[in-house]
Amino acid sequence: MTVDLKDVSEMTSTGTEVFTMYSTPWCGYCRRLKSQLSREGIAIREVNIEENPEAAEYVMKVNGGNQTVPTVVFSDDTAMTNPSLAQVKKKLAELS
């Protein structure tokens, strides 16, 4: 399966959300990061890779073939895998 990165990057084009977080419902790291971001008032767009094959393929592409979540993709198309809240906030500050 070939992933068109342009199509997947459109998943990160959001209105009020600052970035996209690729996750699964059962991922504890995803729940933790999502909760921390919510407490900080940082809006995200969440994409469940179990429901979206293109997103799962994209996550594998940026993670060396692994479906590692959470994978966070920012407006400049950079990605972080399982970042801490501090790492996300630092990146957001760089982008603003």
Short mmCIF file of N, CA and C in Angstrom, two decimals:
data_model
loop_
_atom_site.label_atom_id
_atom_site.label_comp_id
_atom_site.label_asym_id
_atom_site.label_seq_id
_atom_site.Cartn_x
_atom_site.Cartn_y
_atom_site.Cartn_z
N MET A 1 0.84 -1.18 0.00
CA MET A 1 0.00 0.00 0.00
C MET A 1 0.88 1.24 0.00
N THR A 2 0.65 2.13 -0.92
CA THR A 2 1.41 3.37 -1.00
C THR A 2 0.62 4.49 -0.35
N VAL A 3 1.29 5.23 0.49
CA VAL A 3 0.64 6.33 1.18
C VAL A 3 1.02 7.63 0.51
N ASP A 4 0.02 8.40 0.14
CA ASP A 4 0.26 9.72 -0.39
C ASP A 4 0.41 10.65 0.80
N LEU A 5 1.63 11.10 1.07
CA LEU A 5 1.87 11.92 2.24
C LEU A 5 1.08 13.22 2.19
N LYS A 6 0.75 13.70 0.99
CA LYS A 6 -0.06 14.90 0.90
C LYS A 6 -1.45 14.64 1.48
N ASP A 7 -2.04 13.49 1.13
CA ASP A 7 -3.35 13.16 1.66
C ASP A 7 -3.31 13.02 3.17
N VAL A 8 -2.27 12.36 3.69
CA VAL A 8 -2.17 12.18 5.13
C VAL A 8 -1.88 13.50 5.81
N SER A 9 -1.06 14.35 5.19
CA SER A 9 -0.74 15.63 5.81
C SER A 9 -1.97 16.51 5.92
N GLU A 10 -2.95 16.29 5.05
CA GLU A 10 -4.19 17.06 5.15
C GLU A 10 -4.92 16.72 6.44
N MET A 11 -4.63 15.55 7.03
CA MET A 11 -5.23 15.20 8.31
C MET A 11 -4.74 16.16 9.39
N THR A 12 -3.58 16.78 9.17
CA THR A 12 -3.03 17.69 10.17
C THR A 12 -3.50 19.12 9.92
N SER A 13 -4.19 19.37 8.82
CA SER A 13 -4.72 20.70 8.55
C SER A 13 -6.00 20.85 9.35
N THR A 14 -5.92 21.66 10.37
CA THR A 14 -7.04 21.75 11.30
C THR A 14 -7.49 23.19 11.46
N GLY A 15 -8.60 23.35 12.14
CA GLY A 15 -9.12 24.68 12.42
C GLY A 15 -8.52 25.21 13.71
N THR A 16 -9.08 24.80 14.85
CA THR A 16 -8.61 25.28 16.14
C THR A 16 -7.52 24.40 16.71
N GLU A 17 -7.39 23.19 16.22
CA GLU A 17 -6.38 22.28 16.75
C GLU A 17 -5.00 22.72 16.29
N VAL A 18 -4.03 22.50 17.17
CA VAL A 18 -2.68 22.94 16.89
C VAL A 18 -1.89 21.87 16.13
N PHE A 19 -2.21 20.60 16.36
CA PHE A 19 -1.51 19.51 15.70
C PHE A 19 -2.38 18.26 15.73
N THR A 20 -1.87 17.21 15.08
CA THR A 20 -2.58 15.94 15.04
C THR A 20 -1.83 14.91 15.88
N MET A 21 -2.58 14.17 16.67
CA MET A 21 -2.00 13.08 17.44
C MET A 21 -2.61 11.77 16.93
N TYR A 22 -1.75 10.91 16.43
CA TYR A 22 -2.18 9.59 15.98
C TYR A 22 -2.13 8.68 17.20
N SER A 23 -3.21 7.93 17.43
CA SER A 23 -3.31 7.16 18.65
C SER A 23 -4.17 5.91 18.44
N THR A 24 -4.33 5.15 19.52
CA THR A 24 -5.29 4.06 19.59
C THR A 24 -6.06 4.24 20.90
N PRO A 25 -7.27 3.70 20.98
CA PRO A 25 -8.07 3.87 22.20
C PRO A 25 -7.47 3.18 23.43
N TRP A 26 -6.71 2.12 23.23
CA TRP A 26 -6.18 1.34 24.34
C TRP A 26 -4.79 1.79 24.81
N CYS A 27 -4.20 2.77 24.14
CA CYS A 27 -2.82 3.19 24.44
C CYS A 27 -2.78 4.09 25.68
N GLY A 28 -2.13 3.61 26.72
CA GLY A 28 -2.00 4.39 27.96
C GLY A 28 -1.20 5.66 27.76
N TYR A 29 -0.14 5.60 26.95
CA TYR A 29 0.67 6.79 26.69
C TYR A 29 -0.15 7.85 25.96
N CYS A 30 -1.02 7.40 25.07
CA CYS A 30 -1.89 8.33 24.34
C CYS A 30 -2.86 9.00 25.29
N ARG A 31 -3.48 8.21 26.15
CA ARG A 31 -4.44 8.77 27.12
C ARG A 31 -3.76 9.78 28.03
N ARG A 32 -2.55 9.44 28.49
CA ARG A 32 -1.82 10.34 29.38
C ARG A 32 -1.51 11.66 28.69
N LEU A 33 -0.95 11.60 27.48
CA LEU A 33 -0.60 12.83 26.77
C LEU A 33 -1.85 13.65 26.45
N LYS A 34 -2.90 12.98 26.01
CA LYS A 34 -4.14 13.67 25.69
C LYS A 34 -4.69 14.41 26.92
N SER A 35 -4.65 13.75 28.07
CA SER A 35 -5.11 14.35 29.31
C SER A 35 -4.25 15.55 29.71
N GLN A 36 -2.94 15.41 29.59
CA GLN A 36 -2.03 16.51 29.93
C GLN A 36 -2.26 17.71 29.02
N LEU A 37 -2.44 17.45 27.73
CA LEU A 37 -2.68 18.53 26.78
C LEU A 37 -3.99 19.23 27.08
N SER A 38 -5.00 18.45 27.43
CA SER A 38 -6.30 19.01 27.76
C SER A 38 -6.21 19.93 28.97
N ARG A 39 -5.49 19.50 29.99
CA ARG A 39 -5.30 20.33 31.19
C ARG A 39 -4.60 21.64 30.87
N GLU A 40 -3.73 21.61 29.86
CA GLU A 40 -2.99 22.81 29.45
C GLU A 40 -3.80 23.68 28.49
N GLY A 41 -4.97 23.19 28.07
CA GLY A 41 -5.80 23.93 27.14
C GLY A 41 -5.30 23.87 25.70
N ILE A 42 -4.52 22.84 25.39
CA ILE A 42 -3.97 22.68 24.04
C ILE A 42 -4.88 21.74 23.25
N ALA A 43 -5.48 22.28 22.21
CA ALA A 43 -6.40 21.50 21.38
C ALA A 43 -5.63 20.63 20.40
N ILE A 44 -6.13 19.41 20.22
CA ILE A 44 -5.50 18.48 19.27
C ILE A 44 -6.56 17.91 18.35
N ARG A 45 -6.09 17.40 17.25
CA ARG A 45 -6.93 16.57 16.38
C ARG A 45 -6.40 15.16 16.57
N GLU A 46 -7.27 14.26 16.97
CA GLU A 46 -6.86 12.89 17.23
C GLU A 46 -7.32 11.98 16.11
N VAL A 47 -6.42 11.13 15.64
CA VAL A 47 -6.73 10.17 14.59
C VAL A 47 -6.42 8.77 15.13
N ASN A 48 -7.44 7.92 15.15
CA ASN A 48 -7.29 6.55 15.61
C ASN A 48 -6.75 5.72 14.45
N ILE A 49 -5.52 5.23 14.60
CA ILE A 49 -4.90 4.50 13.49
C ILE A 49 -5.53 3.13 13.27
N GLU A 50 -6.29 2.65 14.23
CA GLU A 50 -6.98 1.37 14.03
C GLU A 50 -8.18 1.53 13.12
N GLU A 51 -8.71 2.73 13.01
CA GLU A 51 -9.86 3.00 12.15
C GLU A 51 -9.47 3.63 10.83
N ASN A 52 -8.21 4.00 10.68
CA ASN A 52 -7.78 4.72 9.49
C ASN A 52 -6.50 4.09 8.94
N PRO A 53 -6.61 3.21 7.95
CA PRO A 53 -5.43 2.52 7.41
C PRO A 53 -4.37 3.46 6.85
N GLU A 54 -4.78 4.57 6.23
CA GLU A 54 -3.80 5.52 5.70
C GLU A 54 -3.00 6.15 6.83
N ALA A 55 -3.67 6.46 7.92
CA ALA A 55 -2.98 7.04 9.07
C ALA A 55 -2.02 6.02 9.68
N ALA A 56 -2.44 4.76 9.76
CA ALA A 56 -1.57 3.71 10.30
C ALA A 56 -0.32 3.57 9.43
N GLU A 57 -0.51 3.63 8.13
CA GLU A 57 0.63 3.53 7.20
C GLU A 57 1.57 4.72 7.38
N TYR A 58 1.01 5.90 7.55
CA TYR A 58 1.82 7.11 7.76
C TYR A 58 2.63 6.99 9.06
N VAL A 59 1.98 6.52 10.13
CA VAL A 59 2.68 6.35 11.41
C VAL A 59 3.83 5.36 11.25
N MET A 60 3.59 4.28 10.51
CA MET A 60 4.66 3.31 10.26
C MET A 60 5.81 3.95 9.49
N LYS A 61 5.47 4.80 8.55
CA LYS A 61 6.49 5.44 7.72
C LYS A 61 7.39 6.36 8.55
N VAL A 62 6.81 7.12 9.47
CA VAL A 62 7.63 8.04 10.27
C VAL A 62 8.27 7.37 11.47
N ASN A 63 7.91 6.11 11.74
CA ASN A 63 8.46 5.39 12.90
C ASN A 63 9.21 4.12 12.50
N GLY A 64 9.86 4.15 11.36
CA GLY A 64 10.71 3.04 10.96
C GLY A 64 9.99 1.71 10.83
N GLY A 65 8.72 1.75 10.37
CA GLY A 65 7.97 0.53 10.16
C GLY A 65 7.12 0.09 11.34
N ASN A 66 7.16 0.84 12.43
CA ASN A 66 6.39 0.50 13.62
C ASN A 66 5.16 1.39 13.76
N GLN A 67 4.08 0.82 14.24
CA GLN A 67 2.86 1.59 14.51
C GLN A 67 2.92 2.10 15.95
N THR A 68 3.90 2.94 16.23
CA THR A 68 4.12 3.45 17.56
C THR A 68 3.27 4.70 17.78
N VAL A 69 2.49 4.67 18.86
CA VAL A 69 1.65 5.81 19.22
C VAL A 69 1.90 6.16 20.68
N PRO A 70 1.69 7.40 21.07
CA PRO A 70 1.23 8.49 20.22
C PRO A 70 2.34 8.99 19.30
N THR A 71 1.94 9.29 18.09
CA THR A 71 2.79 10.00 17.14
C THR A 71 2.12 11.33 16.91
N VAL A 72 2.87 12.39 17.13
CA VAL A 72 2.35 13.75 17.02
C VAL A 72 2.96 14.40 15.79
N VAL A 73 2.11 14.98 14.93
CA VAL A 73 2.59 15.66 13.73
C VAL A 73 2.16 17.12 13.81
N PHE A 74 3.14 18.00 13.63
CA PHE A 74 2.92 19.43 13.76
C PHE A 74 2.68 20.09 12.40
N SER A 75 2.35 21.36 12.42
CA SER A 75 2.01 22.09 11.20
C SER A 75 3.17 22.18 10.22
N ASP A 76 4.41 22.03 10.69
CA ASP A 76 5.56 22.06 9.79
C ASP A 76 5.92 20.67 9.28
N ASP A 77 5.02 19.70 9.50
CA ASP A 77 5.17 18.31 9.07
C ASP A 77 6.25 17.53 9.81
N THR A 78 6.75 18.07 10.94
CA THR A 78 7.66 17.29 11.76
C THR A 78 6.84 16.39 12.67
N ALA A 79 7.43 15.26 13.04
CA ALA A 79 6.74 14.28 13.87
C ALA A 79 7.56 13.96 15.11
N MET A 80 6.85 13.68 16.20
CA MET A 80 7.47 13.21 17.44
C MET A 80 6.74 11.94 17.85
N THR A 81 7.50 10.97 18.34
CA THR A 81 6.92 9.73 18.80
C THR A 81 6.97 9.68 20.32
N ASN A 82 5.81 9.46 20.93
CA ASN A 82 5.66 9.39 22.38
C ASN A 82 6.35 10.56 23.08
N PRO A 83 6.02 11.79 22.67
CA PRO A 83 6.69 12.94 23.29
C PRO A 83 6.11 13.24 24.67
N SER A 84 6.91 13.92 25.47
CA SER A 84 6.42 14.41 26.76
C SER A 84 5.65 15.71 26.52
N LEU A 85 4.90 16.12 27.52
CA LEU A 85 4.20 17.40 27.43
C LEU A 85 5.20 18.53 27.22
N ALA A 86 6.32 18.48 27.91
CA ALA A 86 7.34 19.53 27.78
C ALA A 86 7.88 19.60 26.35
N GLN A 87 8.09 18.45 25.72
CA GLN A 87 8.58 18.43 24.34
C GLN A 87 7.56 19.04 23.39
N VAL A 88 6.29 18.71 23.60
CA VAL A 88 5.23 19.26 22.74
C VAL A 88 5.16 20.76 22.93
N LYS A 89 5.17 21.23 24.16
CA LYS A 89 5.09 22.67 24.42
C LYS A 89 6.28 23.42 23.83
N LYS A 90 7.47 22.83 23.91
CA LYS A 90 8.66 23.45 23.34
C LYS A 90 8.50 23.59 21.82
N LYS A 91 8.03 22.53 21.17
CA LYS A 91 7.84 22.57 19.72
C LYS A 91 6.80 23.60 19.33
N LEU A 92 5.70 23.66 20.08
CA LEU A 92 4.67 24.63 19.80
C LEU A 92 5.19 26.06 19.93
N ALA A 93 6.04 26.28 20.92
CA ALA A 93 6.65 27.61 21.10
C ALA A 93 7.54 27.96 19.91
N GLU A 94 8.27 26.97 19.40
CA GLU A 94 9.12 27.19 18.21
C GLU A 94 8.29 27.54 16.98
N LEU A 95 7.10 26.97 16.89
CA LEU A 95 6.25 27.18 15.72
C LEU A 95 5.45 28.49 15.79
N SER A 96 5.35 29.06 16.98
CA SER A 96 4.51 30.27 17.10
C SER A 96 5.30 31.53 16.81
#
